[in-house]
Amino acid sequence: MHQAMALTVSFNLLPRVLVCGRSRKYFEFLKPKRLYARGSRYFPTDQPPDNSESENKLHNNESNGQNPSHVECASKIIRESPKELLENAASFKEGLPANVPKDRMEDIWNSDPYPKNTNWKQSQAKHSISPARDPRDTSIILFPGQGTQFVGMGKELLQYPLVKQMFDLASSVLGYNLLSLCLDGPKETLNKTVFCQPAILVSSLACVEKLKATNPEAINSCIATAGFSVGEITALVFAKALTFENAVRLVKLRAEAMQFASDMTKSGMLTVFFGPNSKVNTACADARRHCEVLGLENIECKVANYLYPECKVIAGNIEVFGAFCNLYF
């Protein structure tokens, strides 16, 4: 959600959400409420915030043939159902104002997930081939990404069917004993990108085997799945869009490529929490320029992940993080 839009979403009946990974928590949304959002600030309440003055100003500007300002538009309440949100979902660029700098629009980290000329409007009715169900009787299964690994992962899952075979097959593809690495470490090795991504893939799918044994209804009632980063590939396996063996091969190649890129130069990632008026991209650009003034070459500092409102992850050279923090913190 971009910071200049106020959004009202009706959460009437939501499915259960299950997270397969280290934090296998079970969430249920039992009390329907409206979530009023203005910018990046959220107000869970049964009453909308008072926008009468701002909405009147917006109306007057429109009636005078003027285009309402970006800030004034932020006060307009837009009511969309979850279905409408899905149908209108595209990329964050679609909601950006016209004065967004060109370099931000072409940022490789912000590239569109769909081919050009894609029809963004996707009718959900066309995809609904199963009978209508009460959302409270359905589930959504999510899979984690890099950073959730820990020494000992998978130990409690070996008692469930197929888990040992999954680790054995993965080990034959990878060329090393994945189960031993997950159970015994060492931590420094497991934390490397080249090793932790396959470990997370297999361990997450092992959690699915546990779920099949302990709570099969969660599997049978699943209506959607998704994942974060390497978890996206795990979700594709769970959805039967990829075979397990092909997924291991893909993650092996992905992890090796990312490890190679990481080893080429000293680099890192930094989680940044910010307010609704912050300009993270501008901060990154200033940090790059500061390093260039110091005579450093091939400096990178860009947004790598959009975690949630008011939180992004930036990535770049180790040297640039010092400049970033000195300039803005």
XYZ file of N, CA and C in Angstrom, residues 30 34 45 48 53 59 110 112 136 138 141 144 149 151 157 236 242 280 299 322 326:
63
model
N -11.364 -14.262 14.464
C -12.708 -14.619 14.891
C -13.621 -13.416 15.047
N -13.405 -3.551 10.999
C -12.894 -2.785 9.875
C -11.520 -2.262 10.260
N -10.668 -0.270 14.465
C -11.788 0.333 15.176
C -13.078 0.020 14.457
N -14.903 4.863 11.576
C -13.861 5.454 10.742
C -13.339 6.743 11.351
N -13.658 17.174 7.117
C -13.029 18.395 6.630
C -12.205 18.131 5.381
N -13.750 17.413 -2.263
C -14.933 17.589 -3.101
C -14.923 18.963 -3.758
N 12.379 -3.019 -8.122
C 10.945 -2.747 -8.136
C 10.293 -3.212 -9.432
N 8.226 -5.089 -12.311
C 6.901 -5.694 -12.264
C 6.994 -7.211 -12.275
N -14.368 -19.459 7.174
C -13.877 -19.906 8.477
C -13.557 -21.395 8.489
N -11.909 -22.777 5.977
C -10.805 -22.937 5.032
C -9.497 -22.497 5.676
N -1.963 -21.680 3.684
C -0.677 -22.167 4.188
C 0.452 -21.328 3.604
N 8.068 -19.924 4.906
C 9.051 -18.885 5.227
C 10.229 -18.864 4.266
N 16.312 -20.469 9.385
C 17.075 -21.697 9.661
C 17.659 -21.671 11.066
N 20.076 -24.565 13.832
C 20.647 -25.895 14.058
C 19.656 -26.726 14.863
N 10.693 -33.745 13.233
C 9.851 -34.121 12.098
C 10.195 -35.493 11.533
N 5.118 -23.619 -4.391
C 4.865 -24.228 -5.699
C 4.885 -25.754 -5.609
N 5.389 -27.799 -9.004
C 6.759 -28.280 -9.161
C 6.903 -29.608 -8.437
N 13.146 6.472 1.694
C 14.226 5.492 1.796
C 15.079 5.475 0.538
N 29.581 1.110 -5.935
C 28.770 1.135 -4.724
C 27.305 0.890 -5.068
N 27.512 2.187 6.654
C 28.032 3.187 7.579
C 27.611 4.582 7.168
N 25.127 7.046 9.248
C 25.676 8.333 9.681
C 24.865 9.506 9.150
